[in-house]
Coordinates of C-alpha atoms in Angstrom, one line a residue:
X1 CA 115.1 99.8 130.1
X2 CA 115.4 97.3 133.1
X3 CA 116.4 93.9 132.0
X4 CA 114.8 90.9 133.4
X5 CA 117.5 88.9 135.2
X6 CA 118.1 85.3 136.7
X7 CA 120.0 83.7 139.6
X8 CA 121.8 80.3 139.9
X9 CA 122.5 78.5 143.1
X10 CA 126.4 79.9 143.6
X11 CA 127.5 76.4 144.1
X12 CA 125.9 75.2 140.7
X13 CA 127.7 78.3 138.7
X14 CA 130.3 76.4 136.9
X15 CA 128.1 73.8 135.8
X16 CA 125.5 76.5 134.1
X17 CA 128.5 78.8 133.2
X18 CA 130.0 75.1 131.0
X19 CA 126.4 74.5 129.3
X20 CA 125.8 78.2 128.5
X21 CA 129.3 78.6 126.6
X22 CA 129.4 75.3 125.2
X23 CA 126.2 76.9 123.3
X24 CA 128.4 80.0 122.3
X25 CA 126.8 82.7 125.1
X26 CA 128.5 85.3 126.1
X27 CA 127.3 85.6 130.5
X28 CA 127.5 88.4 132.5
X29 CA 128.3 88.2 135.5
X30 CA 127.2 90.5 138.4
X31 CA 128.3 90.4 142.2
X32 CA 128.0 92.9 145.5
X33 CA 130.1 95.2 145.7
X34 CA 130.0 96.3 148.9
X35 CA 129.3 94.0 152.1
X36 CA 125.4 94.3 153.5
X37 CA 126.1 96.3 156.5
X38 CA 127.9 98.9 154.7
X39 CA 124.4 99.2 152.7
X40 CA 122.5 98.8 156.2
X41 CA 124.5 102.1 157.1
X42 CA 122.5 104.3 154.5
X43 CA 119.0 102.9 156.0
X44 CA 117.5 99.7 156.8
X45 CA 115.6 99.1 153.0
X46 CA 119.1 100.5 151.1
X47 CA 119.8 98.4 148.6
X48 CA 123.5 96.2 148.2
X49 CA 125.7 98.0 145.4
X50 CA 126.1 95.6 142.5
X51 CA 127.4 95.8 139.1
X52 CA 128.9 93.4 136.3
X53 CA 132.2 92.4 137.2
X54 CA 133.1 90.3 133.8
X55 CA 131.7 89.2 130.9
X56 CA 132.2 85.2 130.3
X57 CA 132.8 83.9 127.2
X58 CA 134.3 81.5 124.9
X59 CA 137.7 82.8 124.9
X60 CA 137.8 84.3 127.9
X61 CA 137.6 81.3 130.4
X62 CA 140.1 80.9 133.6
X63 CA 138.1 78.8 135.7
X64 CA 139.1 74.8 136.0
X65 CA 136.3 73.2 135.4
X66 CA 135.5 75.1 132.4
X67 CA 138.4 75.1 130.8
X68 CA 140.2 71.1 129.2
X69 CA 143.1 70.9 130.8
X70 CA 145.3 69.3 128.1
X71 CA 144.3 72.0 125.6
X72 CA 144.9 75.5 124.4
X73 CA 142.2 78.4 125.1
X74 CA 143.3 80.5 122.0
X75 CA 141.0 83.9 121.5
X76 CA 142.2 85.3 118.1
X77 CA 142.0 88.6 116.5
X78 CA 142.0 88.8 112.6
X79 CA 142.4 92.1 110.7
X80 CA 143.1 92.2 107.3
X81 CA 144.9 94.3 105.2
X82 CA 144.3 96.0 102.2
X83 CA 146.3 94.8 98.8
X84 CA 148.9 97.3 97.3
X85 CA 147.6 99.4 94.8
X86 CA 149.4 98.2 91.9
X87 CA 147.8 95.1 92.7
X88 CA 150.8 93.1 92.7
X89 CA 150.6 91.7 96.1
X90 CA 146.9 90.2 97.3
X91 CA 145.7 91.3 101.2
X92 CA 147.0 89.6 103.7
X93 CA 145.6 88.4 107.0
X94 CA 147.4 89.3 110.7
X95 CA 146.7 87.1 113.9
X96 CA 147.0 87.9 117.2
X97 CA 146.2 84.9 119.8
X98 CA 146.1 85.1 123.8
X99 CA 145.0 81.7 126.1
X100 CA 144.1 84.2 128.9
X101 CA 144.2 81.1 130.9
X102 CA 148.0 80.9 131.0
X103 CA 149.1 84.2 129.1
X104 CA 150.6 82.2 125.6
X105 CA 150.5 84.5 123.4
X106 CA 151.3 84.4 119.4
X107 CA 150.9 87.0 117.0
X108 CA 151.6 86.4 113.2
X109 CA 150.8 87.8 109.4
X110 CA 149.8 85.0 106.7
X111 CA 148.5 85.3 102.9
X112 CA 145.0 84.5 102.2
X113 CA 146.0 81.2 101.1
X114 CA 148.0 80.4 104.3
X115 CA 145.1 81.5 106.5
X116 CA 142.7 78.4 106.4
X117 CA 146.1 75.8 108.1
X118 CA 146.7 78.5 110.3
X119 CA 143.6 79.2 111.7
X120 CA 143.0 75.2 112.2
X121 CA 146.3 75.2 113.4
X122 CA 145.8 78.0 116.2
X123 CA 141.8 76.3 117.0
X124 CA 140.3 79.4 118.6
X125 CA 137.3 78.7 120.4
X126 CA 136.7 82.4 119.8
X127 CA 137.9 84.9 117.1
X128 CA 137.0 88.6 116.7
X129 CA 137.1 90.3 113.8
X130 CA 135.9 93.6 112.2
X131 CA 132.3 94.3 111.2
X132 CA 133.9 94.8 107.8
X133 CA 135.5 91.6 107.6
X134 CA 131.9 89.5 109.1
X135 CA 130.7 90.4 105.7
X136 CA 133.5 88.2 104.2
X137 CA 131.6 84.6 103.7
X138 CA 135.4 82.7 103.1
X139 CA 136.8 83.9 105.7
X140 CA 134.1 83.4 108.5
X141 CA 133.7 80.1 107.1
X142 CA 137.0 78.9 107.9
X143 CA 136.4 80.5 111.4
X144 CA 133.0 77.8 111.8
X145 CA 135.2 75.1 110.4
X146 CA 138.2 76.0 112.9
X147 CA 135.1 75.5 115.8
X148 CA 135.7 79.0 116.9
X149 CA 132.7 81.4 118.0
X150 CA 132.7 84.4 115.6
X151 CA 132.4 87.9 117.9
X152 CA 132.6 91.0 115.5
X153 CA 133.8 94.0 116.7
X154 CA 133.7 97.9 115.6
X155 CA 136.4 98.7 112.8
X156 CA 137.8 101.3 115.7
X157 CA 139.0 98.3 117.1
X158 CA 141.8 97.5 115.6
X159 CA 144.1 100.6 115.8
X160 CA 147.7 99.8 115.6
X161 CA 148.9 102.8 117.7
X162 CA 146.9 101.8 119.9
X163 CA 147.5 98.7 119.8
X164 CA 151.4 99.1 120.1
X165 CA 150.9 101.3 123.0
X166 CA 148.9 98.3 125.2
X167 CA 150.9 96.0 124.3
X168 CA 153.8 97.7 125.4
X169 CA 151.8 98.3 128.7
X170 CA 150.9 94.9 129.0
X171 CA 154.6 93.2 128.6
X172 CA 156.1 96.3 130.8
X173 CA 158.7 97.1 128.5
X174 CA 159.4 100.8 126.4
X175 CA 160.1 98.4 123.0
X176 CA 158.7 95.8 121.5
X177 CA 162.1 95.2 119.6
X178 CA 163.6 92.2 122.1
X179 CA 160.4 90.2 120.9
X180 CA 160.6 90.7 117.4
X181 CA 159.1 92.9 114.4
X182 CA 155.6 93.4 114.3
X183 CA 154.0 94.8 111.2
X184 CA 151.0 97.7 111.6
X185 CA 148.3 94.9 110.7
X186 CA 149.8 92.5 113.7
X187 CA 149.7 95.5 116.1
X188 CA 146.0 96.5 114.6
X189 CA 145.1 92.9 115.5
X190 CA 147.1 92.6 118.6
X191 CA 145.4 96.2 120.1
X192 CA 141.6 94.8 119.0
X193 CA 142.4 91.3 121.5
X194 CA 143.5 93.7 124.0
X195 CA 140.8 95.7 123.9
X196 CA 138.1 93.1 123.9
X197 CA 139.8 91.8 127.0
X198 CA 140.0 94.8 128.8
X199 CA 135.9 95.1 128.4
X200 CA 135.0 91.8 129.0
X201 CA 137.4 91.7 132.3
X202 CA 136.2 94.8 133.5
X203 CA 140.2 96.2 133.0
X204 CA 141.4 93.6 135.0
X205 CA 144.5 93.3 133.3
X206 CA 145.5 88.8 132.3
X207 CA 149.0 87.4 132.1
X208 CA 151.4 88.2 128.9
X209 CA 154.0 86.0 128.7
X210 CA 156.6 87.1 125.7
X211 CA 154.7 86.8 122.1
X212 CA 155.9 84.6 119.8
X213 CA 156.0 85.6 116.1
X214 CA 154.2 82.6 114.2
X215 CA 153.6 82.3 111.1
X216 CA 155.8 79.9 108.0
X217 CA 159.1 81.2 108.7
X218 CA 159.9 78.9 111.7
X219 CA 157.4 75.9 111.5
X220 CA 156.1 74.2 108.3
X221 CA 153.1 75.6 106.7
X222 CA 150.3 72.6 106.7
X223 CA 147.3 73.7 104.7
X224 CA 143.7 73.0 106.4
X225 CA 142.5 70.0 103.9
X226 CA 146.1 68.3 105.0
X227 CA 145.9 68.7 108.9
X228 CA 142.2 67.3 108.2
X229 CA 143.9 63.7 106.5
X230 CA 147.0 63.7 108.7
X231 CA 144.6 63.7 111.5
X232 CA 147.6 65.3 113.6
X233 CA 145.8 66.6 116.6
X234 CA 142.4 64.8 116.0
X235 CA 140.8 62.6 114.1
X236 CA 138.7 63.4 110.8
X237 CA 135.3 63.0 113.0
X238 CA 137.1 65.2 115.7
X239 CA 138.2 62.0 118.4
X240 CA 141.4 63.2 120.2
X241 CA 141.5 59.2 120.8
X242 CA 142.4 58.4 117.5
X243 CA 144.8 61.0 116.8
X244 CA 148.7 61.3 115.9
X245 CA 148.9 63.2 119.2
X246 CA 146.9 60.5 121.2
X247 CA 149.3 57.9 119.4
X248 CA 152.6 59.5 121.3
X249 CA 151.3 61.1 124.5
X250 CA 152.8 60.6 127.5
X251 CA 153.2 63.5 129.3
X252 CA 152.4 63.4 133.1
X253 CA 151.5 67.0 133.4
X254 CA 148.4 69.3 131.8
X255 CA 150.8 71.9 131.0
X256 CA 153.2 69.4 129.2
X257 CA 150.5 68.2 127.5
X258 CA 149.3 71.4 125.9
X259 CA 152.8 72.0 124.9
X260 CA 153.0 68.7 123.3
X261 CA 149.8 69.9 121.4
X262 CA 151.4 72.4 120.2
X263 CA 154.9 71.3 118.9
X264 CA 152.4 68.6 117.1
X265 CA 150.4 71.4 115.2
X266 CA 153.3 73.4 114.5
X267 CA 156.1 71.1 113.2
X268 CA 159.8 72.9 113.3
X269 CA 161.5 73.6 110.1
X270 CA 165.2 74.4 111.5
X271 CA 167.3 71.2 111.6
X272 CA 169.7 72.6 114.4
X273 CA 166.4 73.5 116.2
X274 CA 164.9 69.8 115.7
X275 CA 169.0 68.2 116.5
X276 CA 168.4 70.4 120.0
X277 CA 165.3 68.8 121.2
X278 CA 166.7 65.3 119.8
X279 CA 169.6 65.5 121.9
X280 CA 167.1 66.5 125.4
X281 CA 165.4 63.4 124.3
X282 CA 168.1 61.5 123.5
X283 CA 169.8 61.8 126.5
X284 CA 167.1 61.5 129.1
X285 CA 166.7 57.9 126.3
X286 CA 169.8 56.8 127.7
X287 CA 169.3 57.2 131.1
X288 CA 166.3 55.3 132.7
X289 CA 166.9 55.9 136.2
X290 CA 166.9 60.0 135.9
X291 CA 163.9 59.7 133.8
X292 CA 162.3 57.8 136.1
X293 CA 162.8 60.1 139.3
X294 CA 161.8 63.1 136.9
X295 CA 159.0 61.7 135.7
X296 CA 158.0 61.2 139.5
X297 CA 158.4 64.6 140.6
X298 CA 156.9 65.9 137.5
X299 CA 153.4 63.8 138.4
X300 CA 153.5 66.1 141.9
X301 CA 153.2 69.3 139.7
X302 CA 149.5 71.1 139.5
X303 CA 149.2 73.6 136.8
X304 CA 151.2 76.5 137.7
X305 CA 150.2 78.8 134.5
X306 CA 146.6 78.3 134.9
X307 CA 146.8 79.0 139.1
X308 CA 149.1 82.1 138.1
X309 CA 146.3 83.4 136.0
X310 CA 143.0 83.1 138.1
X311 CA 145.4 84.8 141.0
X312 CA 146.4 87.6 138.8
X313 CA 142.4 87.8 137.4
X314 CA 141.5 88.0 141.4
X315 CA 139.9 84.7 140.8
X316 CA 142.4 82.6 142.1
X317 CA 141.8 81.0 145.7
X318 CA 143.6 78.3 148.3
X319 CA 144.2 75.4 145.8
X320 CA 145.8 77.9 143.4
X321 CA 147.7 79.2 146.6
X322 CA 148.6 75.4 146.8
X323 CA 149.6 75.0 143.2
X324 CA 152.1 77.3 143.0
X325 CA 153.7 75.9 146.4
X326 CA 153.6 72.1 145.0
X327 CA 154.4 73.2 141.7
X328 CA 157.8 75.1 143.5
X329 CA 158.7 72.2 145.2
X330 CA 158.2 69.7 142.1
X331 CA 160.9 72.5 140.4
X332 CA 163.3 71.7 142.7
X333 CA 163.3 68.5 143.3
X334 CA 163.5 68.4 139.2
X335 CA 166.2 71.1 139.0
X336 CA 168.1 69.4 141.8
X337 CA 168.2 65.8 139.6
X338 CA 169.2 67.9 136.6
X339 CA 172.1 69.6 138.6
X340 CA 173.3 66.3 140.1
X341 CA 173.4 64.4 136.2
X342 CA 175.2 68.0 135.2
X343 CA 178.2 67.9 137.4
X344 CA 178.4 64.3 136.4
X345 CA 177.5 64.1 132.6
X346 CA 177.0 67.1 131.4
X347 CA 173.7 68.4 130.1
X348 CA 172.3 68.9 126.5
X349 CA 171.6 72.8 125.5
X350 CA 168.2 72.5 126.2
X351 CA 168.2 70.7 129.6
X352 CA 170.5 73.3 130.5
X353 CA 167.9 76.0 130.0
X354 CA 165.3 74.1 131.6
X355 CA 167.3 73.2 134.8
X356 CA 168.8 77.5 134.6
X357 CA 164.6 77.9 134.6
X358 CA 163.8 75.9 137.5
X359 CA 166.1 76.7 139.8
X360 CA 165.0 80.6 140.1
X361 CA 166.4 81.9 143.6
X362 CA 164.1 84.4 143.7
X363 CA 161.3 82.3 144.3
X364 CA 162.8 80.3 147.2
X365 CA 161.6 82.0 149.7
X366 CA 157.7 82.1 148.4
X367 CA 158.2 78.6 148.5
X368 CA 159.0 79.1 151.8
X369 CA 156.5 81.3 152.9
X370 CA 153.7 79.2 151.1
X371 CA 154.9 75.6 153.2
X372 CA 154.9 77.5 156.0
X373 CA 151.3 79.0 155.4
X374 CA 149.3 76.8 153.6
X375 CA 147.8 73.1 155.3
X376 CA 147.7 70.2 153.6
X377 CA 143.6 70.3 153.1
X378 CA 142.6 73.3 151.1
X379 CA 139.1 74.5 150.4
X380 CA 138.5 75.4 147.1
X381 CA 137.0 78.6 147.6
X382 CA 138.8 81.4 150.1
X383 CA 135.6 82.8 151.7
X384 CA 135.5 79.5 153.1
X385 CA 138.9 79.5 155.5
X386 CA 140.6 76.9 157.2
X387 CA 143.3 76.9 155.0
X388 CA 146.2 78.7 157.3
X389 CA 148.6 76.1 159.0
X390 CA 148.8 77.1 162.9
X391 CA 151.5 78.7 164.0
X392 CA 151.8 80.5 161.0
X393 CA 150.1 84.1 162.5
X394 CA 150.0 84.3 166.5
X395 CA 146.8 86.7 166.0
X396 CA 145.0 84.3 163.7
X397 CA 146.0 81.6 166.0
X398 CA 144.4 83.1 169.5
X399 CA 141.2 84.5 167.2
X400 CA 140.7 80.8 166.4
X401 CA 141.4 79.6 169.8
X402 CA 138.6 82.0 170.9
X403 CA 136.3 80.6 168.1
X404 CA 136.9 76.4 169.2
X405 CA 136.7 77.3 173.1
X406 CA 133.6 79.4 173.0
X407 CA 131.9 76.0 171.1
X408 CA 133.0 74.0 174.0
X409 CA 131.5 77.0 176.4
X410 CA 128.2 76.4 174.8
X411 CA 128.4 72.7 174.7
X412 CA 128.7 73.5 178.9
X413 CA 126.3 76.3 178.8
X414 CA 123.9 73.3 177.5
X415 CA 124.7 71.0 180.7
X416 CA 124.0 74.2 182.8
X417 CA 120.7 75.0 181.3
X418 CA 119.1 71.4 181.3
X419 CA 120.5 70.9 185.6
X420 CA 118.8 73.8 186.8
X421 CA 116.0 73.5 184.5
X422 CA 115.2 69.7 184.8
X423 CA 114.1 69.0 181.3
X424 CA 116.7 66.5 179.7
X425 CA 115.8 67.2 176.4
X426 CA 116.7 70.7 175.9
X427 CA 119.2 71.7 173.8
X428 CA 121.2 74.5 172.2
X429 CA 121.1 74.8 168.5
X430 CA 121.9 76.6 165.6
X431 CA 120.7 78.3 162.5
X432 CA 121.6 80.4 159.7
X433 CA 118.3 83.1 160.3
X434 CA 118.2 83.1 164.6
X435 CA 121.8 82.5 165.2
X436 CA 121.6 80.5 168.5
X437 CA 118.7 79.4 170.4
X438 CA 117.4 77.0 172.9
X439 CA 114.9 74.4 171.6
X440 CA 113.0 72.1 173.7
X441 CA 109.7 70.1 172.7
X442 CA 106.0 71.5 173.1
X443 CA 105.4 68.6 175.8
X444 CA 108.5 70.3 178.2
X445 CA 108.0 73.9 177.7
X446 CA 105.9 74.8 180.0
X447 CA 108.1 75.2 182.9
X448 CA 110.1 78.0 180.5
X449 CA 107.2 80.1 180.2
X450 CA 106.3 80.1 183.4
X451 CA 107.5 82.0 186.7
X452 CA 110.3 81.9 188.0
X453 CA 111.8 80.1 185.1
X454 CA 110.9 82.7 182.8
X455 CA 112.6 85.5 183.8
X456 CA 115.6 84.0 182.5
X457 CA 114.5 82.2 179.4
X458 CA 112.7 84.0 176.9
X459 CA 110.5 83.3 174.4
X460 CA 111.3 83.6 170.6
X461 CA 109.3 81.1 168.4
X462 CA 106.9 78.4 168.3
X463 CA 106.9 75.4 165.9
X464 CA 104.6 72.9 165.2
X465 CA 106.6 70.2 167.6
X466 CA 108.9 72.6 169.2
X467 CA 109.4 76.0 171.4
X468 CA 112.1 77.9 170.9
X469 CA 114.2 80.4 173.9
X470 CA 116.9 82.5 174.5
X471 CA 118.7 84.3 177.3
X472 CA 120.9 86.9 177.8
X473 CA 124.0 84.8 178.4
X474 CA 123.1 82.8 175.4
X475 CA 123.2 86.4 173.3
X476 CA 126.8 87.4 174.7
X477 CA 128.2 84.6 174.3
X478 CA 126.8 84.2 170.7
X479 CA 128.2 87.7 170.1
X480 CA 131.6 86.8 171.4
X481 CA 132.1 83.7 169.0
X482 CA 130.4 85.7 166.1
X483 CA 133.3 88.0 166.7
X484 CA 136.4 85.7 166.8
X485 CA 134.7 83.7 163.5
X486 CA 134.7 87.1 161.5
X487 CA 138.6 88.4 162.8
X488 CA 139.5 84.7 162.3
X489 CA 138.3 84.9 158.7
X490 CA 139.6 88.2 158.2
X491 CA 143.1 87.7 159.1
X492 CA 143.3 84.6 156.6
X493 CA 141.8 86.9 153.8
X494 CA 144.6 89.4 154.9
X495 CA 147.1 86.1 154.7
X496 CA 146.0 85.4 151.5
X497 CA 145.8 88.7 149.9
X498 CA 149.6 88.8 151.1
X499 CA 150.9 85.5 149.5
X500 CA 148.8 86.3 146.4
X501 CA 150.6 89.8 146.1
X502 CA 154.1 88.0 146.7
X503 CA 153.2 85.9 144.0
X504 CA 152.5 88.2 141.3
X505 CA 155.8 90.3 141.9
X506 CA 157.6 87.4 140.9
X507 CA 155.1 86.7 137.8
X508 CA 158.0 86.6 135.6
X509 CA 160.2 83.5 137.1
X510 CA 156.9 81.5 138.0
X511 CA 155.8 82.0 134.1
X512 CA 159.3 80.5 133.0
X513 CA 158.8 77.7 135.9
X514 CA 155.6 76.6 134.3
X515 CA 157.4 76.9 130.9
X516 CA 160.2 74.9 131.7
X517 CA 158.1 71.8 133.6
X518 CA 156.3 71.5 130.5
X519 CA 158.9 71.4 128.0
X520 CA 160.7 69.1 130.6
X521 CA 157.9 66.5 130.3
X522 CA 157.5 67.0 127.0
X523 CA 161.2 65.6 126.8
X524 CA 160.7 63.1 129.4
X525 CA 157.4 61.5 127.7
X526 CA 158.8 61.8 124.2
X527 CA 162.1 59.5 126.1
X528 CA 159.5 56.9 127.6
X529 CA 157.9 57.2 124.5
X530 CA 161.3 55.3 122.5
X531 CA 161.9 53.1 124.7
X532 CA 157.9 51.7 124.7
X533 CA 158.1 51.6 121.2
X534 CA 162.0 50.8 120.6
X535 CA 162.0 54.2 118.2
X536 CA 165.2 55.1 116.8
X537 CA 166.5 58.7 116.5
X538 CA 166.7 60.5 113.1
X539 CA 169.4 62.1 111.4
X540 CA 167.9 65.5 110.3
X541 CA 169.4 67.9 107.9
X542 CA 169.3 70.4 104.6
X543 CA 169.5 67.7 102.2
X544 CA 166.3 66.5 100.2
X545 CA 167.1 63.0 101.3
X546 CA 164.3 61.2 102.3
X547 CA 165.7 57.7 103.2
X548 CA 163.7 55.4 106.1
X549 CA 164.7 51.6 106.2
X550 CA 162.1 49.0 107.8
X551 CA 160.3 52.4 109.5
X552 CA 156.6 51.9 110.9
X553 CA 155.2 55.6 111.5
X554 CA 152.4 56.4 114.2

């Protein structure tokens, strides 16, 4: 059966998009797929091919204004395993959680009475599980107090061979072994999130940066009711403003931000790993004046991970172009301040793998080619152009030049016109349905529709005040500017399409960019952070001592 449909104002999409997931929809979204003359081609009532390009929903979101830049995206998968036969160990509950947004991904196994703090800690705003599972009133009601939107899908779903195999497919790599040991339950769960994706994207295939194993083996297990009390990431009546997090934020960055968010929720529980990120902080502590000039670079870098994704998605236009470029030159400018303290001071271990990050050679010359591309103005949506520097492409250049002079031709044509005609208030105009035309007012146009004027202007419309003409000059010369517009527009497409390709060969190095300019300000903030509040550093070890003189906590 046909299904009634709707339309939005294309301009005005975002802002239905926000109130239609906010209320936990899942949208559709359809578009041409071919361009109206193609259709035109087949007969002159042929209809424009169109189909559903992606499904929109809650955990599935890469657009900006949809999406809080300070926060995690996380859609989760949940399968759950059956307990041992001998009943001597309960079912356990596997996780696998992608923010399509910037391609973080985490997959982990926890016991049923681990999985209410983990799924609070992770904060899906969407979370798919089996049709079997749905059935299960404690665990879907953990999933409504985490704030995620509940999708169920068929058991089929979550097949670990099949899972294994896409996820192989999606990292590029033969073994999973160089990111650790997933059990058949994570892989079950990890195949379902990658299906789900795969449908709702319309196999346009997102980001995957390198998993991480979660889970209580690295970080401190913090049970649901606690995280609730400690108010860590928000407050009991869900304010980020009156959280621990809000308390210490001072990141400069939405990326560093997020990241903050996350070493919040998920507290370390290795001393030497804690003593690693103390001594980045401490040192950056000690010295103001490198903090300062990294903290100003850092303010100059858009959100890499996020651009990276809507390019790779095909959603991605000029400004994401832009934030890649900015975010390359905010890199350097940091890796070149990290090199310089280096040679002089030395560097802790994990400043060293930050500045090793940011200065990737193989991206120097994108950075190149996107300064020498991109202007300073940049539209926001492609289809728009304008956004290629001159002197960038010599044919893009003379298809423009074509475009600006023929608007000065018709400014003159316009002079012509109202000499030999006599009637001062003629003038050449422009609109979306005639193209151009010649307008004068019902008082002057007479003379036009009479001999021997109207050989050479001809009619077209009449308005209530107004006559409209056109003449054959008018038409050729309309043609000739309609033609350098579209080859003008089509070699910036082109343009793009090539800088966006460059860009997702060297996916890798641009993902570790990101990474590293968020743990960066991570460091940085946490450093302004002590010397705001005069905090001194802990000494962190295996012992059960628990020993703070004259401390005040945040």
């Amino acid at each position: 059966q046909d299904i009634p449909m709707c339309g939005v104002p294309i301009h005005r999409a975002d802002e239905y998009l926000q109130r239609l997931i906010r209320q936990h929809f899942r949208v559709a979204v359809c578009e041409q797929l071919e361009d109206p003359a193609e259709a035109r081609k087949r007969g002159a009532k042929a209809v424009v091919k169109r189909d559903v390009v992606r499904l929109v929903t809650p955990g599935t979101l890469t657009e900006e204004a949809l999406l809080d830049a300070k926060a995690r995206n996380y859609l989760t998968a949940i399968f759950r395993t059956a307990p041992a036969i001998d009943g001597g160990n309960g079912p356990t509950l596997a996780l696998a959680s992608l923010d399509i947004s910037t391609g973080e991904c985490e997959i982990g196994e926890v016991t049923g009475s681990d999985f209410p703090g983990e799924l609070v800690r992770l904060a899906p705003t969407e979370v798919l599980v089996s049709d079997a599972l749905l059935a299960d009133q404690g665990v879907m009601k953990w999933v409504e107090i985490a704030g995620g939107k509940s999708t169920p899908l068929p058991a089929q779903y979550f097949d670990s061979t099949a899972g294994e195999r896409d996820l192989k497919a999606s990292l590029g790599v033969r073994e999973l072994g160089a990111f650790g040991t997933f059990s058949r339950a994570e892989l079950a769960a990890a195949g379902a999130l990658l299906k789900y994706i795969d449908l709702t994207q319309m196999g346009r295939k997102p980001l995957l940066r390198a998993p991480r194993k979660s889970g209580i083996t690295r970080v401190m297990a913090i049970d649901a009711a606690s995280r609730t009390s400690l108010e860590l990431v928000k407050s009991s009546s869900g304010d980020k403003a009156a959280s621990l997090l809000a308390a210490i934020d001072r990141t400069v960055t939405a990326s560093g931000a997020r990241e903050l968010q996350a070493r919040v929720a998920s507290p370390l529980n290795d001393p030497a790993e804690i003593d690693s990120r103390l001594d980045a902080v401490g040192f950056l502590h000690e010295r103001q004046r490198l903090l300062d000039t990294l903290r100003t670079a850092l303010r100059s870098a858009p959100d890499i991970a996020r651009a990276l994704s809507r390019l790779a998605f095909n959603r991605g236009g000029p400004r994401d172009l832009g934030a890649i470029r900015d975010g390359l030159a905010a890199a350097a400018s940091c890796a070149e301040e990290l090199r310089d303290a280096s040679s002089a001071l030395g560097l802790p271990d994990a400043l060293l793998r930050i500045a090793a990050h940011l200065n990737a050679e193989e991206t120097h010359a994108l950075a190149d080619s996107l300064t020498r591309a991109l202007g300073e103005e940049l539209p926001h949506l492609r289809r728009d152009g304008g956004f290629i520097k001159a002197g960038f492409s010599a044919d893009l250049d003379k298809a423009r030049a074509l475009r600006d002079d023929s608007r000065l031709v018709m400014a003159g044509l316009e002079t012509r016109y109202v000499e030999e005609t006599g009637i001062k208030t003629l003038k050449v105009r422009h609109n979306n349905i005639l193209g151009f035309f010649i307008e004068v007012t019902q008082l002057n146009a007479k003379p036009l529709l009479s001999a021997p004027l109207n050989e050479t202007f001809r009619h077209r419309q009449t308005m209530a005040n107004a006559v409209r003409f056109t003449t054959t000059e008018l038409v050729e010369i309309e043609g000739q500017i309609a033609s350098a517009s579209e080859r003008a527009l089509n070699l910036e497409q082109e343009i793009f399409s090539a800088l966006q390709a460059a860009i997702a060969a060297l996916e890798k190095p641009l993902s570790q960019i990101a990474s590293a300019l968020a743990e960066l300000d991570v460091f940085a903030g946490l450093a302004v952070l002590a010397l705001e509040q005069n905090y001194v550093r802990p000494v962190v070890d295996h012992s059960e001592c628990f020993d703070i003189r004259a401390g005040r906590h945040p």
